[in-house]
PDB file of C-alpha atoms in Angstrom:
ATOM      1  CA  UNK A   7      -8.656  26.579 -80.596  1.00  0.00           C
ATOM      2  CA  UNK A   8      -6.729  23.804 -81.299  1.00  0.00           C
ATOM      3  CA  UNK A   9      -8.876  20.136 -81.641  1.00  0.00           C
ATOM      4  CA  UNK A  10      -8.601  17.299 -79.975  1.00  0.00           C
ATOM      5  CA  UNK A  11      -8.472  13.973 -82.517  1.00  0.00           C
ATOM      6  CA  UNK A  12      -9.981  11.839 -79.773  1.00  0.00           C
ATOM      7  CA  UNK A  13     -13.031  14.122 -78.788  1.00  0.00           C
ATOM      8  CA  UNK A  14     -13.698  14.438 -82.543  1.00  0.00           C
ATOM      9  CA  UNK A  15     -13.293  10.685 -82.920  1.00  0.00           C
ATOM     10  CA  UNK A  16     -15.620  10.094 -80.003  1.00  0.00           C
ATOM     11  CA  UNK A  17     -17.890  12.443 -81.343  1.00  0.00           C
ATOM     12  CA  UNK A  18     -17.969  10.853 -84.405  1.00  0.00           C
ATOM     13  CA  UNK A  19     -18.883   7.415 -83.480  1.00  0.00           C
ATOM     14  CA  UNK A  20     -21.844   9.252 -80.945  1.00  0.00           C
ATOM     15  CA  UNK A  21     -22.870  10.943 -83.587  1.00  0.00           C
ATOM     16  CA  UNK A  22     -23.402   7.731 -86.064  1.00  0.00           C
ATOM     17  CA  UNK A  23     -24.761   5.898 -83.360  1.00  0.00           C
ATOM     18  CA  UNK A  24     -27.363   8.694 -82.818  1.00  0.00           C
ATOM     19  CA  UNK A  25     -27.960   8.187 -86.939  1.00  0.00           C
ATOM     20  CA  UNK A  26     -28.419   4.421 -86.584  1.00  0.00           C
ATOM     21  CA  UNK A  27     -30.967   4.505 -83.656  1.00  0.00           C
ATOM     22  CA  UNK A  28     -33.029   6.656 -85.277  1.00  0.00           C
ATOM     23  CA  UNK A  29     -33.045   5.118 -88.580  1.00  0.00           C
ATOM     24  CA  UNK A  30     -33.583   1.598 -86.529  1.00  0.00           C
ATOM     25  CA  UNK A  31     -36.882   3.150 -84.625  1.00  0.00           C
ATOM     26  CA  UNK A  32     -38.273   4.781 -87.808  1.00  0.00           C
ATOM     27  CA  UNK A  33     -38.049   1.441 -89.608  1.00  0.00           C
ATOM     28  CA  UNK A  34     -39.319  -0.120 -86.468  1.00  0.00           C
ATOM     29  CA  UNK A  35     -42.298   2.131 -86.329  1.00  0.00           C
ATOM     30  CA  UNK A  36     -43.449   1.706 -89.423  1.00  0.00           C
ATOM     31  CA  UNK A  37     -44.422  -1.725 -88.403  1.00  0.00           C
ATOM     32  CA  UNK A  38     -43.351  -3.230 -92.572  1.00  0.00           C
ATOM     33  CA  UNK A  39     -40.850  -5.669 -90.714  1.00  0.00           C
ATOM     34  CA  UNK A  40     -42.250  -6.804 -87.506  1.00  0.00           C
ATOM     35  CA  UNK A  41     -39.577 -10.255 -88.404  1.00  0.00           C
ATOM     36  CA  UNK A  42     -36.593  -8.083 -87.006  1.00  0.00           C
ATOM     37  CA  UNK A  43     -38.746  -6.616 -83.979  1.00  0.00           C
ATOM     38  CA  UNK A  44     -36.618  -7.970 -81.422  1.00  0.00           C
ATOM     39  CA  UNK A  45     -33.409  -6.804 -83.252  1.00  0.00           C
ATOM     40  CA  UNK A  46     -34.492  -3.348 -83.919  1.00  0.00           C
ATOM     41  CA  UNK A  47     -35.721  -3.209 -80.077  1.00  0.00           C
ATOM     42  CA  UNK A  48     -32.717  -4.814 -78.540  1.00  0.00           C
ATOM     43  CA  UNK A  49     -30.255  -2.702 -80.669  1.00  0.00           C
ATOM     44  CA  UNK A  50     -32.313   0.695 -79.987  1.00  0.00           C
ATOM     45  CA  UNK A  51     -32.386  -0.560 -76.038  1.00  0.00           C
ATOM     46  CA  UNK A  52     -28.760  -1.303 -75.661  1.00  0.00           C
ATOM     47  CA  UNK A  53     -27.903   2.004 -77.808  1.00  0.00           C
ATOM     48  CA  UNK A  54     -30.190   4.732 -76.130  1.00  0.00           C
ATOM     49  CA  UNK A  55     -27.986   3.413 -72.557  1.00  0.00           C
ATOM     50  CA  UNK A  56     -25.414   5.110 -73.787  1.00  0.00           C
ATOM     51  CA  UNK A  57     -25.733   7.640 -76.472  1.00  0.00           C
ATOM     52  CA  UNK A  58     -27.121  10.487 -75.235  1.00  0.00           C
ATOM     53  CA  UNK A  59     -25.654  10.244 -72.148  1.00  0.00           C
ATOM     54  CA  UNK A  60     -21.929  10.007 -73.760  1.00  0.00           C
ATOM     55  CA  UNK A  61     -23.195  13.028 -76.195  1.00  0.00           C
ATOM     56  CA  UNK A  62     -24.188  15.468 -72.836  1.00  0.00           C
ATOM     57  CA  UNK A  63     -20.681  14.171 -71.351  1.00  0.00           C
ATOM     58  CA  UNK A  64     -18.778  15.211 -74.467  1.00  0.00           C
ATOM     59  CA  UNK A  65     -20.583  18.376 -74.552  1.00  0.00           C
ATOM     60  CA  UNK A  66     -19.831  18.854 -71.103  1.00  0.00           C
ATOM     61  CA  UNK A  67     -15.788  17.925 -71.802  1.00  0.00           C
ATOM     62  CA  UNK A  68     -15.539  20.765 -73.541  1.00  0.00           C
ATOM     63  CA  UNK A  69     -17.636  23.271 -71.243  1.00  0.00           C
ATOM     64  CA  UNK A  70     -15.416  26.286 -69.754  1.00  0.00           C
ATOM     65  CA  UNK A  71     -16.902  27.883 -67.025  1.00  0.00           C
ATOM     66  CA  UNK A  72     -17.286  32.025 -66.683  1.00  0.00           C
ATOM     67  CA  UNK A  73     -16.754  34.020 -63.867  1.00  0.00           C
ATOM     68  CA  UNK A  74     -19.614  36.789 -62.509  1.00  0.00           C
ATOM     69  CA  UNK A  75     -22.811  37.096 -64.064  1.00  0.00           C
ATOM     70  CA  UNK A  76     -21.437  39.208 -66.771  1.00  0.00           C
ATOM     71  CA  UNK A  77     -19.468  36.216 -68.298  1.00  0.00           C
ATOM     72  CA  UNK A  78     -22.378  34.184 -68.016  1.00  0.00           C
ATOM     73  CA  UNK A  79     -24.635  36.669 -70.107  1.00  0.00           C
ATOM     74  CA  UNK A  80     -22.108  36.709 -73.015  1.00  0.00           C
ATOM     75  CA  UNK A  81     -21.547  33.054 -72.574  1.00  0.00           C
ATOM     76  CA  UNK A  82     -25.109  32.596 -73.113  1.00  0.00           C
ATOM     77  CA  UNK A  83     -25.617  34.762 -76.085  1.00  0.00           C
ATOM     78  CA  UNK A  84     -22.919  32.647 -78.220  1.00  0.00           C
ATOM     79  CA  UNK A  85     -24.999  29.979 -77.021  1.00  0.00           C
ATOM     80  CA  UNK A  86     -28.083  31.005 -78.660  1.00  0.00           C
ATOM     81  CA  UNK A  87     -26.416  31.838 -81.711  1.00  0.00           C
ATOM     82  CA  UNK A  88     -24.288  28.436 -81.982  1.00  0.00           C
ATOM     83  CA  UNK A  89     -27.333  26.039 -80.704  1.00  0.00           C
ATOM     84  CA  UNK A  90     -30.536  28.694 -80.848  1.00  0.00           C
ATOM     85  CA  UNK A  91     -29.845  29.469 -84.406  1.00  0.00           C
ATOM     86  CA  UNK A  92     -29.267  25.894 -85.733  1.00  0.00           C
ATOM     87  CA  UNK A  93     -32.206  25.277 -83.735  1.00  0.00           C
ATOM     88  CA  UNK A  94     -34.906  27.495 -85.507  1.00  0.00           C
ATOM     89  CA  UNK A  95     -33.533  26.247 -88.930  1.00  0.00           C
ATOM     90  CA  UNK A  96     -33.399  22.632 -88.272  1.00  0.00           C
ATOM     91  CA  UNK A  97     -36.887  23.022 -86.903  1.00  0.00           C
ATOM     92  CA  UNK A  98     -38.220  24.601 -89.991  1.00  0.00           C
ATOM     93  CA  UNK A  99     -36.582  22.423 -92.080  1.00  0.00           C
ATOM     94  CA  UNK A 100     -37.566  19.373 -90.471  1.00  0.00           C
ATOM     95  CA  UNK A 101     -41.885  20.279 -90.424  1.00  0.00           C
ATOM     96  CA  UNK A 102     -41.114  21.700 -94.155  1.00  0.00           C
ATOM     97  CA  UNK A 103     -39.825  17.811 -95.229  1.00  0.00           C
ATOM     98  CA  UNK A 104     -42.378  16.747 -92.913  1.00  0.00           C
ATOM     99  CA  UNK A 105     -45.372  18.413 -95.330  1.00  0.00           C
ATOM    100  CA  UNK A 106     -43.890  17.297 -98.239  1.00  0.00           C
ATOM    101  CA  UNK A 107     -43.535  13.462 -97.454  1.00  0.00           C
ATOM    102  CA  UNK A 108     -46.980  13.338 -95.248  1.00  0.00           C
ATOM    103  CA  UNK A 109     -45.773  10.051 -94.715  1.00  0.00           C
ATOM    104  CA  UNK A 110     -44.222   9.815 -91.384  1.00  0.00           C
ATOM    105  CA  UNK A 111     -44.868   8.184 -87.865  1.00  0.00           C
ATOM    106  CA  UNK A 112     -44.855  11.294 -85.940  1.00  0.00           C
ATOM    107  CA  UNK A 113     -46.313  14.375 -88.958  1.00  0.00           C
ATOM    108  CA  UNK A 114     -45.636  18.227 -86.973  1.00  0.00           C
ATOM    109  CA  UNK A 115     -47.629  20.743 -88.305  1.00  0.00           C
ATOM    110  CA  UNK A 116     -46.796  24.452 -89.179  1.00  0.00           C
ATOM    111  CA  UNK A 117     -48.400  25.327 -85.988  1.00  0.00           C
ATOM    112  CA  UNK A 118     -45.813  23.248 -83.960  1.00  0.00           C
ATOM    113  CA  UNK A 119     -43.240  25.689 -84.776  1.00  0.00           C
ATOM    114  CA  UNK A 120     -45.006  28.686 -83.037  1.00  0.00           C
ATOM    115  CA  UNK A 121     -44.420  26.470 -79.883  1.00  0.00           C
ATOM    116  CA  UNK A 122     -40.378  25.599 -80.139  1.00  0.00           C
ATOM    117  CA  UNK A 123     -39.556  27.772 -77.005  1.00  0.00           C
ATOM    118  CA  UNK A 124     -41.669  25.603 -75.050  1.00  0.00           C
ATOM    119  CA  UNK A 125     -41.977  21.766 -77.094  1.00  0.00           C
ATOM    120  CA  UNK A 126     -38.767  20.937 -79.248  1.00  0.00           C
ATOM    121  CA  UNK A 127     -39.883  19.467 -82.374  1.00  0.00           C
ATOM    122  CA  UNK A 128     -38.678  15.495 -83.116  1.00  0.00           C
ATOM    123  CA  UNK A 129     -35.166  14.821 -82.793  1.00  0.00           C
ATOM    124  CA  UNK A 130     -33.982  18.570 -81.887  1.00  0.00           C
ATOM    125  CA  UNK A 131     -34.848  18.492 -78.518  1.00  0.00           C
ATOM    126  CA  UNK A 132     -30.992  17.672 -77.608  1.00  0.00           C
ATOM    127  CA  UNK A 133     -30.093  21.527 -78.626  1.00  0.00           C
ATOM    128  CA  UNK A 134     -32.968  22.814 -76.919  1.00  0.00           C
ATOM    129  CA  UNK A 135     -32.358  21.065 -73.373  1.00  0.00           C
ATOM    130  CA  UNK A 136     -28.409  21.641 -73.424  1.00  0.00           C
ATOM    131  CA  UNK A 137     -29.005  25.509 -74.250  1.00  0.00           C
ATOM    132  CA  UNK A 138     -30.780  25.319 -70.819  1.00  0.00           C
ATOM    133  CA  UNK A 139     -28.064  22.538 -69.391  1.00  0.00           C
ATOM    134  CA  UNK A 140     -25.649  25.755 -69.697  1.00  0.00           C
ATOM    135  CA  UNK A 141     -27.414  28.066 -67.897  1.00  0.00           C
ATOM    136  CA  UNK A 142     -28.540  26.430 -64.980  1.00  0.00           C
ATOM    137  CA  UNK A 143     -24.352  24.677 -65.130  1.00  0.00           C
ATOM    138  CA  UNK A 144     -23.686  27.971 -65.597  1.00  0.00           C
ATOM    139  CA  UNK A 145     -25.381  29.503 -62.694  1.00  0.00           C
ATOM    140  CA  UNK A 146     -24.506  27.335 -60.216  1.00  0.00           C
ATOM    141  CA  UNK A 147     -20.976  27.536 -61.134  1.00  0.00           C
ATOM    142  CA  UNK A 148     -20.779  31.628 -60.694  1.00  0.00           C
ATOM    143  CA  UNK A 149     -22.388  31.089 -56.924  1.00  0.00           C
ATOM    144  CA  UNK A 150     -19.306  29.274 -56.405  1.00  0.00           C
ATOM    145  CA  UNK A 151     -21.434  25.832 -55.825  1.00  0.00           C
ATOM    146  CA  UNK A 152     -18.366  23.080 -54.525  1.00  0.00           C
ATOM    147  CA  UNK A 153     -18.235  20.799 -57.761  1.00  0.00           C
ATOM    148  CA  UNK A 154     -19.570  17.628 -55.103  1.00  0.00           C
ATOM    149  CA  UNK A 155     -22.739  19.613 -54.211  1.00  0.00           C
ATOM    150  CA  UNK A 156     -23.688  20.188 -57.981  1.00  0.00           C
ATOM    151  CA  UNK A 157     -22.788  17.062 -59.064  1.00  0.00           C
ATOM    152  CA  UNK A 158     -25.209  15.836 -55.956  1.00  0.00           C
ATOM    153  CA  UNK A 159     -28.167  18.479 -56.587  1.00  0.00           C
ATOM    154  CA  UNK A 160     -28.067  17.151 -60.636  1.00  0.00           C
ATOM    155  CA  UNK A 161     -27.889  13.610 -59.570  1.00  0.00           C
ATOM    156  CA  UNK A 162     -31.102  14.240 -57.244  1.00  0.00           C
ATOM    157  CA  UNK A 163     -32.364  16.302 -60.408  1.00  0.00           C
ATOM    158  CA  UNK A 164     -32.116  12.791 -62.345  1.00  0.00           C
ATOM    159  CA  UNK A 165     -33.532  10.583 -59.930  1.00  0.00           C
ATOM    160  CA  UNK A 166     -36.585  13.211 -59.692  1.00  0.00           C
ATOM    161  CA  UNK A 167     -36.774  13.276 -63.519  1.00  0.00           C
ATOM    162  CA  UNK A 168     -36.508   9.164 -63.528  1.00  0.00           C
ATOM    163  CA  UNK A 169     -39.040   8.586 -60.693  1.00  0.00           C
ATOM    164  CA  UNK A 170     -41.611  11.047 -62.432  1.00  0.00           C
ATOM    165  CA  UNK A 171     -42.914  11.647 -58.626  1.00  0.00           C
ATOM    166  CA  UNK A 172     -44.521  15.084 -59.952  1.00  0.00           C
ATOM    167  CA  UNK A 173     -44.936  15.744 -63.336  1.00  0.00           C
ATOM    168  CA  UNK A 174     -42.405  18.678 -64.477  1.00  0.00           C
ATOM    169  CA  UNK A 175     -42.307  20.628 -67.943  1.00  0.00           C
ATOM    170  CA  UNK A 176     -40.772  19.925 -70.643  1.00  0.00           C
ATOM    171  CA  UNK A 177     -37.435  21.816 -70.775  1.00  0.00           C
ATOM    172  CA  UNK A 178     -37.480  20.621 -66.640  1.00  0.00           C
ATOM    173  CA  UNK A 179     -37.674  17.174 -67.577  1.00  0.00           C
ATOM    174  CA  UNK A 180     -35.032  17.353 -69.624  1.00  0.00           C
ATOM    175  CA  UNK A 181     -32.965  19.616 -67.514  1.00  0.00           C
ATOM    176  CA  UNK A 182     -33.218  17.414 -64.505  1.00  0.00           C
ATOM    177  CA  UNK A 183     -33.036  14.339 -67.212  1.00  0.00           C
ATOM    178  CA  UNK A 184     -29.502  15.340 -68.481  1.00  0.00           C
ATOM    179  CA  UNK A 185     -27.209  17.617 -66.535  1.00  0.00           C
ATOM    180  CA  UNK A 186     -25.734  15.222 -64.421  1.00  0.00           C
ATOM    181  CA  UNK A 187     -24.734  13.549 -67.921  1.00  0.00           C
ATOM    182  CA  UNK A 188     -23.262  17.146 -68.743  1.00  0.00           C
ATOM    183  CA  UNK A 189     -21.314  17.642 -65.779  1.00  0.00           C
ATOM    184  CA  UNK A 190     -19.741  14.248 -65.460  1.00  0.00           C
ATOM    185  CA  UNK A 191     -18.257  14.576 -68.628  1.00  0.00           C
ATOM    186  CA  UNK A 192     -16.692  18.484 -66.994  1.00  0.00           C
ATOM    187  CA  UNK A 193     -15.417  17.313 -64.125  1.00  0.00           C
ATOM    188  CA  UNK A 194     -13.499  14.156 -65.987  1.00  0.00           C
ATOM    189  CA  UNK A 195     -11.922  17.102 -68.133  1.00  0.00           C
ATOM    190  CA  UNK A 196     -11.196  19.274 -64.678  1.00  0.00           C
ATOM    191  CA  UNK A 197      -9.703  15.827 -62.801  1.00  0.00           C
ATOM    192  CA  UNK A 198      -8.171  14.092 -65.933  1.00  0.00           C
TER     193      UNK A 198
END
């Protein structure tokens, strides 16, 4: 598959962005320079408007649709090997640091791991929640769902998420949190 320089490039930037703003709230956690409090809370503000949103767009860019519930099972399986793999790894990397350095704002235990499939752990939550972004995408898309009514039914899933009327599980939350992120970025790849 051929790349595209911009997608990359916007990538890119997201991706330092995402670096920044979590360097910026570990400092700021830490509490050592409460002097540049109002930077490091104004930057992280202004930056987590528009990161993760623009990340689940890009991600969504580049989303292809299947056809029949067949596609969408083999669909899914790459998925859990390009996202679900990196996923186990990066968690069991990130609690084995985590030991080592004691010295964090947020310390996992071994324990935490057991619980992945149901409570990302730290900053890996974005591969866990768009695994599940492309299945329920996915499965809306195969029962021939007009593009208006899904981007409607994960705009209401957002407003749910935002007004935290009932309290919904994790990978819900973040389901209902995101998708409409997701699909805005499919549908400006579908209508250029």
């Amino acid at each position: 598959m051929k790349r595209i320089a911009w997608l990359d490039l916007a990538k890119g930037i997201t991706f330092f962005f995402v670096v920044l703003v979590h360097v910026l709230e570990g400092i700021y956690k830490t509490g050592q320079y409460r002097q540049f409090n109002f930077f490091a809370e104004a930057t992280m503000g202004i930056l987590f408007i528009f990161v993760m949103p623009v990340f689940f767009a890009l991600s969504g860019f580049v989303y292809k649709p299947v056809s029949g519930f067949k596609g969408l099972l083999a669909s899914l399986k790459k998925k859990i090997i390009s996202l679900g793999v990196p996923y186990i790894i990066f968690s069991v990397i990130y609690v084995m640091l985590q030991q080592l350095g004691t010295d964090v704002h947020h310390l996992n235990s071994w324990q935490d791991l057991a619980h992945i499939g149901v409570l990302p752990i730290g900053y890996l939550w974005y591969l866990y929640v768009l695994f599940f972004v492309f299945v329920l995408v996915g499965l809306l898309s195969i029962l021939n769902i007009s593009p208006i009514l899904q981007l409607t039914i994960y705009l209401l899933l957002l407003v749910l998420s935002l007004s935290q009327i009932i309290h919904l599980p994790y990978i819900l939350q973040g389901v209902c949190m995101w998708t409409s992120s997701f699909y805005i970025g499919y549908l400006l790849k579908k209508n250029h």
